[in-house]
CSV table of N, CA, C and O in Angstrom, one decimal:
chain,number,residue,atom,x,y,z
A,158,MET,N,68.4,70.6,66.8
A,158,MET,CA,68.0,71.8,67.1
A,158,MET,C,67.4,71.8,68.4
A,158,MET,O,67.6,72.7,69.2
A,159,SER,N,66.9,70.8,68.9
A,159,SER,CA,66.0,70.8,70.1
A,159,SER,C,67.0,70.7,71.2
A,159,SER,O,66.9,71.0,72.4
A,160,ASP,N,68.4,69.8,70.8
A,160,ASP,CA,69.4,69.9,71.6
A,160,ASP,C,70.0,71.2,72.1
A,160,ASP,O,69.9,71.4,73.4
A,161,GLN,N,69.9,71.9,71.1
A,161,GLN,CA,70.6,73.2,71.4
A,161,GLN,C,69.8,73.9,72.6
A,161,GLN,O,70.0,74.8,73.1
A,162,ILE,N,68.3,73.9,71.8
A,162,ILE,CA,67.4,74.6,72.8
A,162,ILE,C,67.4,74.1,74.6
A,162,ILE,O,67.4,74.8,75.5
A,163,LYS,N,67.5,73.0,74.6
A,163,LYS,CA,67.6,72.1,76.0
A,163,LYS,C,69.1,72.7,76.6
A,163,LYS,O,69.0,73.1,77.8
A,164,GLU,N,69.9,72.7,75.8
A,164,GLU,CA,71.5,73.3,76.4
A,164,GLU,C,71.3,74.7,76.8
A,164,GLU,O,71.7,75.3,77.9
A,165,LEU,N,70.5,75.8,76.3
A,165,LEU,CA,70.6,77.1,76.4
A,165,LEU,C,69.4,77.1,77.7
A,165,LEU,O,69.5,78.1,78.4
A,166,ALA,N,68.4,76.2,77.8
A,166,ALA,CA,67.6,76.3,79.0
A,166,ALA,C,68.3,76.0,79.9
A,166,ALA,O,67.9,76.2,81.1
A,167,GLU,N,69.3,74.9,79.9
A,167,GLU,CA,69.8,74.3,80.9
A,167,GLU,C,70.8,75.2,82.0
A,167,GLU,O,71.2,75.2,83.0
A,168,ILE,N,71.3,76.5,81.0
A,168,ILE,CA,72.1,77.3,81.5
A,168,ILE,C,71.6,77.8,82.5
A,168,ILE,O,72.4,78.0,83.5
A,169,PRO,N,70.5,78.5,82.6
A,169,PRO,CA,70.2,79.6,84.1
A,169,PRO,C,69.8,78.6,84.9
A,169,PRO,O,69.8,78.8,85.9
A,170,GLN,N,69.3,77.1,84.7
A,170,GLN,CA,69.0,76.3,85.6
A,170,GLN,C,70.1,76.0,86.4
A,170,GLN,O,70.3,75.9,87.8
A,171,GLU,N,71.3,75.6,85.6
A,171,GLU,CA,72.6,75.1,86.3
A,171,GLU,C,73.0,76.6,86.9
A,171,GLU,O,73.7,76.4,88.5
A,172,PHE,N,73.0,77.4,86.7
A,172,PHE,CA,73.4,79.1,87.5
A,172,PHE,C,72.7,79.2,88.7
A,172,PHE,O,73.2,79.5,89.9
A,173,LEU,N,71.4,78.8,88.5
A,173,LEU,CA,70.5,79.2,89.8
A,173,LEU,C,70.9,78.1,91.0
A,173,LEU,O,71.0,78.2,92.1
A,174,ARG,N,71.1,76.7,90.4
A,174,ARG,CA,71.8,75.6,91.3
A,174,ARG,C,72.9,75.8,91.9
A,174,ARG,O,73.0,75.7,93.1
A,175,ASP,N,73.8,76.4,91.2
A,175,ASP,CA,75.1,76.8,91.7
A,175,ASP,C,75.0,78.2,92.7
A,175,ASP,O,75.7,77.9,93.7
A,176,GLY,N,74.3,78.9,92.1
A,176,GLY,CA,74.1,80.1,93.2
A,176,GLY,C,73.3,79.7,94.5
A,176,GLY,O,73.7,80.1,95.5
A,177,THR,N,72.3,78.9,94.9
A,177,THR,CA,71.3,78.5,95.6
A,177,THR,C,72.6,77.7,96.7
A,177,THR,O,72.6,77.7,97.9
A,178,ALA,N,73.3,76.7,96.0
A,178,ALA,CA,74.2,75.9,96.9
A,178,ALA,C,75.7,77.0,97.4
A,178,ALA,O,75.8,76.7,98.4
A,179,PHE,N,75.8,78.0,96.6
A,179,PHE,CA,76.9,78.7,97.4
A,179,PHE,C,76.3,79.9,98.6
A,179,PHE,O,77.1,79.6,99.6
A,180,LEU,N,75.2,79.9,98.4
A,180,LEU,CA,74.4,80.7,99.4
A,180,LEU,C,74.2,80.1,100.7
A,180,LEU,O,74.2,80.5,101.8
A,181,LYS,N,74.1,79.0,100.3
A,181,LYS,CA,73.7,77.8,101.5
A,181,LYS,C,75.0,77.4,102.4
A,181,LYS,O,75.0,77.4,103.8
A,182,ARG,N,76.4,77.8,101.5
A,182,ARG,CA,77.6,77.3,102.3
A,182,ARG,C,78.2,78.7,102.9
A,182,ARG,O,78.8,78.6,104.0
A,183,CYS,N,77.5,80.0,102.4
A,183,CYS,CA,77.9,81.2,103.2
A,183,CYS,C,77.4,81.4,104.5
A,183,CYS,O,76.1,80.9,104.7
A,184,THR,N,78.1,81.7,105.5
A,184,THR,CA,77.7,82.1,106.7
A,184,THR,C,78.0,83.6,107.0
A,184,THR,O,79.2,84.2,106.4
A,185,LYS,N,77.5,84.2,108.2
A,185,LYS,CA,77.7,85.8,108.4
A,185,LYS,C,79.1,85.4,109.2
A,185,LYS,O,79.3,84.7,109.9
A,186,PRO,N,79.9,86.8,108.9
A,186,PRO,CA,81.0,86.6,109.9
A,186,PRO,C,80.6,86.9,111.5
A,186,PRO,O,80.1,87.7,111.4
A,187,ASP,N,81.5,86.3,112.6
A,187,ASP,CA,81.6,86.5,113.6
A,187,ASP,C,82.1,87.9,113.7
A,187,ASP,O,82.6,88.3,113.0
A,188,LYS,N,81.9,88.4,115.1
A,188,LYS,CA,82.2,89.5,115.5
A,188,LYS,C,83.8,90.0,115.4
A,188,LYS,O,84.3,91.0,114.5
A,189,ARG,N,84.7,88.9,115.5
A,189,ARG,CA,86.1,89.2,115.6
A,189,ARG,C,86.4,89.3,114.1
A,189,ARG,O,87.2,90.1,113.5
A,190,GLU,N,86.0,88.2,113.1
A,190,GLU,CA,86.1,88.3,111.6
A,190,GLU,C,85.9,89.7,111.1
A,190,GLU,O,86.1,90.4,110.3
A,191,PHE,N,84.5,90.3,111.5
A,191,PHE,CA,84.0,91.4,111.1
A,191,PHE,C,84.8,92.6,111.4
A,191,PHE,O,84.9,93.5,110.3
A,192,ILE,N,85.4,92.6,112.6
A,192,ILE,CA,86.2,93.7,112.7
A,192,ILE,C,87.8,93.7,112.2
A,192,ILE,O,88.0,94.7,111.7
A,193,LYS,N,88.0,92.6,112.1
A,193,LYS,CA,89.4,92.4,111.2
A,193,LYS,C,88.9,92.8,109.4
A,193,LYS,O,89.9,93.7,109.2
A,194,ILE,N,88.0,92.3,109.3
A,194,ILE,CA,87.6,93.1,107.8
A,194,ILE,C,87.6,94.3,107.9
A,194,ILE,O,88.0,95.3,106.7
A,195,SER,N,86.8,94.9,108.5
A,195,SER,CA,86.7,96.4,108.7
A,195,SER,C,87.8,97.2,108.7
A,195,SER,O,87.9,98.2,108.3
A,196,GLN,N,88.9,96.7,109.6
A,196,GLN,CA,89.8,97.4,109.9
A,196,GLN,C,90.8,97.6,108.7
A,196,GLN,O,91.4,98.4,108.2
A,197,ALA,N,90.7,96.0,107.7
A,197,ALA,CA,91.5,96.3,106.5
A,197,ALA,C,91.1,96.8,105.7
A,197,ALA,O,91.7,97.7,104.9
A,198,VAL,N,89.7,97.3,105.6
A,198,VAL,CA,89.1,98.0,104.5
A,198,VAL,C,89.4,99.5,105.0
A,198,VAL,O,89.8,100.4,104.2
A,199,GLY,N,89.4,99.8,106.4
A,199,GLY,CA,89.8,101.1,106.6
A,199,GLY,C,91.2,101.5,106.4
A,199,GLY,O,91.4,102.7,105.8
A,200,VAL,N,92.2,100.4,106.5
A,200,VAL,CA,93.4,100.6,106.5
A,200,VAL,C,93.7,101.2,104.7
A,200,VAL,O,94.2,101.9,104.4
A,201,GLY,N,92.8,100.4,103.9
A,201,GLY,CA,92.8,100.4,102.5
A,201,GLY,C,92.4,101.8,102.2
A,201,GLY,O,93.0,102.6,101.1
A,202,PHE,N,91.4,102.3,102.5
A,202,PHE,CA,90.8,103.8,102.4
A,202,PHE,C,91.9,104.8,102.8
A,202,PHE,O,92.2,105.7,102.1
A,203,VAL,N,92.8,104.4,104.1
A,203,VAL,CA,93.6,105.7,104.3
A,203,VAL,C,94.7,105.5,103.5
A,203,VAL,O,95.2,106.4,103.1
A,204,VAL,N,95.3,104.6,102.9
A,204,VAL,CA,96.2,104.2,102.0
A,204,VAL,C,96.2,104.9,100.7
A,204,VAL,O,96.9,105.6,100.2
A,205,MET,N,94.7,104.5,100.2
A,205,MET,CA,94.7,105.1,98.9
A,205,MET,C,94.3,106.3,99.0
A,205,MET,O,94.5,107.5,98.0
A,206,GLY,N,93.8,107.2,100.0
A,206,GLY,CA,93.6,108.6,100.4
A,206,GLY,C,94.8,109.1,100.4
A,206,GLY,O,95.4,110.1,99.7
A,207,THR,N,95.8,108.5,100.9
A,207,THR,CA,97.4,109.1,101.0
A,207,THR,C,98.0,109.1,99.8
A,207,THR,O,98.6,110.2,99.4
A,208,ILE,N,97.6,108.3,98.9
A,208,ILE,CA,98.5,108.0,97.6
A,208,ILE,C,97.7,109.0,96.9
A,208,ILE,O,98.4,109.8,96.3
A,209,GLY,N,96.3,109.3,97.0
A,209,GLY,CA,95.9,110.4,96.1
A,209,GLY,C,96.1,111.6,96.5
A,209,GLY,O,96.5,112.6,95.7
A,210,TYR,N,96.4,112.0,97.9
A,210,TYR,CA,96.7,113.4,98.2
A,210,TYR,C,98.0,113.6,97.6
A,210,TYR,O,98.5,114.7,97.2
A,211,PHE,N,99.1,112.7,97.5
A,211,PHE,CA,100.4,113.0,97.3
A,211,PHE,C,100.5,112.9,96.0
A,211,PHE,O,101.3,113.9,95.1
A,212,VAL,N,99.9,112.2,95.1
A,212,VAL,CA,99.7,112.3,93.5
A,212,VAL,C,99.2,113.7,93.0
A,212,VAL,O,99.8,114.5,92.4
A,213,LYS,N,98.2,113.9,94.0
A,213,LYS,CA,97.8,115.5,93.5
A,213,LYS,C,98.6,116.6,94.3
A,213,LYS,O,98.4,117.5,93.4
A,214,LEU,N,99.5,116.4,95.2
A,214,LEU,CA,100.2,117.3,95.7
A,214,LEU,C,101.5,117.6,94.5
A,214,LEU,O,102.1,118.6,94.4
A,215,ILE,N,102.0,116.5,94.0
A,215,ILE,CA,102.9,116.5,92.9
A,215,ILE,C,102.4,117.0,91.8
A,215,ILE,O,103.0,117.7,91.1
A,216,HIS,N,101.1,116.8,91.3
A,216,HIS,CA,100.3,117.0,90.2
A,216,HIS,C,100.4,118.7,90.1
A,216,HIS,O,100.5,119.3,88.8
A,217,ILE,N,99.8,119.4,90.8
A,217,ILE,CA,99.4,120.7,91.0
A,217,ILE,C,100.9,121.6,90.7
A,217,ILE,O,100.8,122.3,89.4
A,218,PRO,N,102.1,121.3,91.0
A,218,PRO,CA,103.2,122.3,90.6
A,218,PRO,C,104.0,121.8,89.3
A,218,PRO,O,104.2,122.7,88.6
A,219,VAL,N,103.6,120.4,88.9
A,219,VAL,CA,104.2,120.0,87.6
A,219,VAL,C,103.1,120.8,86.9
A,219,VAL,O,103.5,120.9,85.7
A,220,ASN,N,101.9,120.3,87.1
A,220,ASN,CA,101.0,121.3,86.0
A,220,ASN,C,101.0,122.6,85.7
A,220,ASN,O,101.1,123.1,84.7
A,221,ASN,N,101.5,123.3,86.8
A,221,ASN,CA,101.7,124.8,86.8
A,221,ASN,C,103.1,125.0,85.8
A,221,ASN,O,103.1,126.1,85.1
A,222,ILE,N,104.0,124.3,86.0
A,222,ILE,CA,105.2,124.4,85.3
A,222,ILE,C,104.8,124.1,83.9
A,222,ILE,O,105.3,125.0,82.8
A,223,LEU,N,104.2,123.2,83.4
A,223,LEU,CA,103.8,122.7,82.1
A,223,LEU,C,103.1,123.6,81.4
A,223,LEU,O,103.5,124.0,80.1
A,224,VAL,N,102.1,124.1,81.9
A,224,VAL,CA,101.2,124.9,81.4
A,224,VAL,C,101.7,126.3,81.5
A,224,VAL,O,101.3,127.2,80.5
A,225,GLY,N,102.2,126.6,82.4
A,225,GLY,CA,103.0,128.1,82.6
A,225,GLY,C,102.1,129.1,83.0
A,225,GLY,O,102.1,130.5,82.9
A,226,GLY,N,101.1,128.8,84.1
A,226,GLY,CA,100.5,129.8,84.8
A,226,GLY,C,99.1,130.2,83.9
A,226,GLY,O,98.7,131.5,84.0
A,227,ALA,N,98.8,129.7,82.8
A,227,ALA,CA,97.7,130.1,81.9
A,227,ALA,C,96.4,130.4,82.5
A,227,ALA,O,95.9,129.8,83.3
């Protein structure tokens, strides 16, 4: 019974230990890396917006045909 309690108490401690080790390894991106990531995110936004626009563009006439202008 006490072994189970020790194991349950050890899980958060291990999580915190791993989390602090991860944060110590992390570094801030330099300017070039930040710009590259920002460009990739921007391209993703544009691509997803374009896909959404065309899906909506196709959906409206199809919906009108199916519903029949009700």
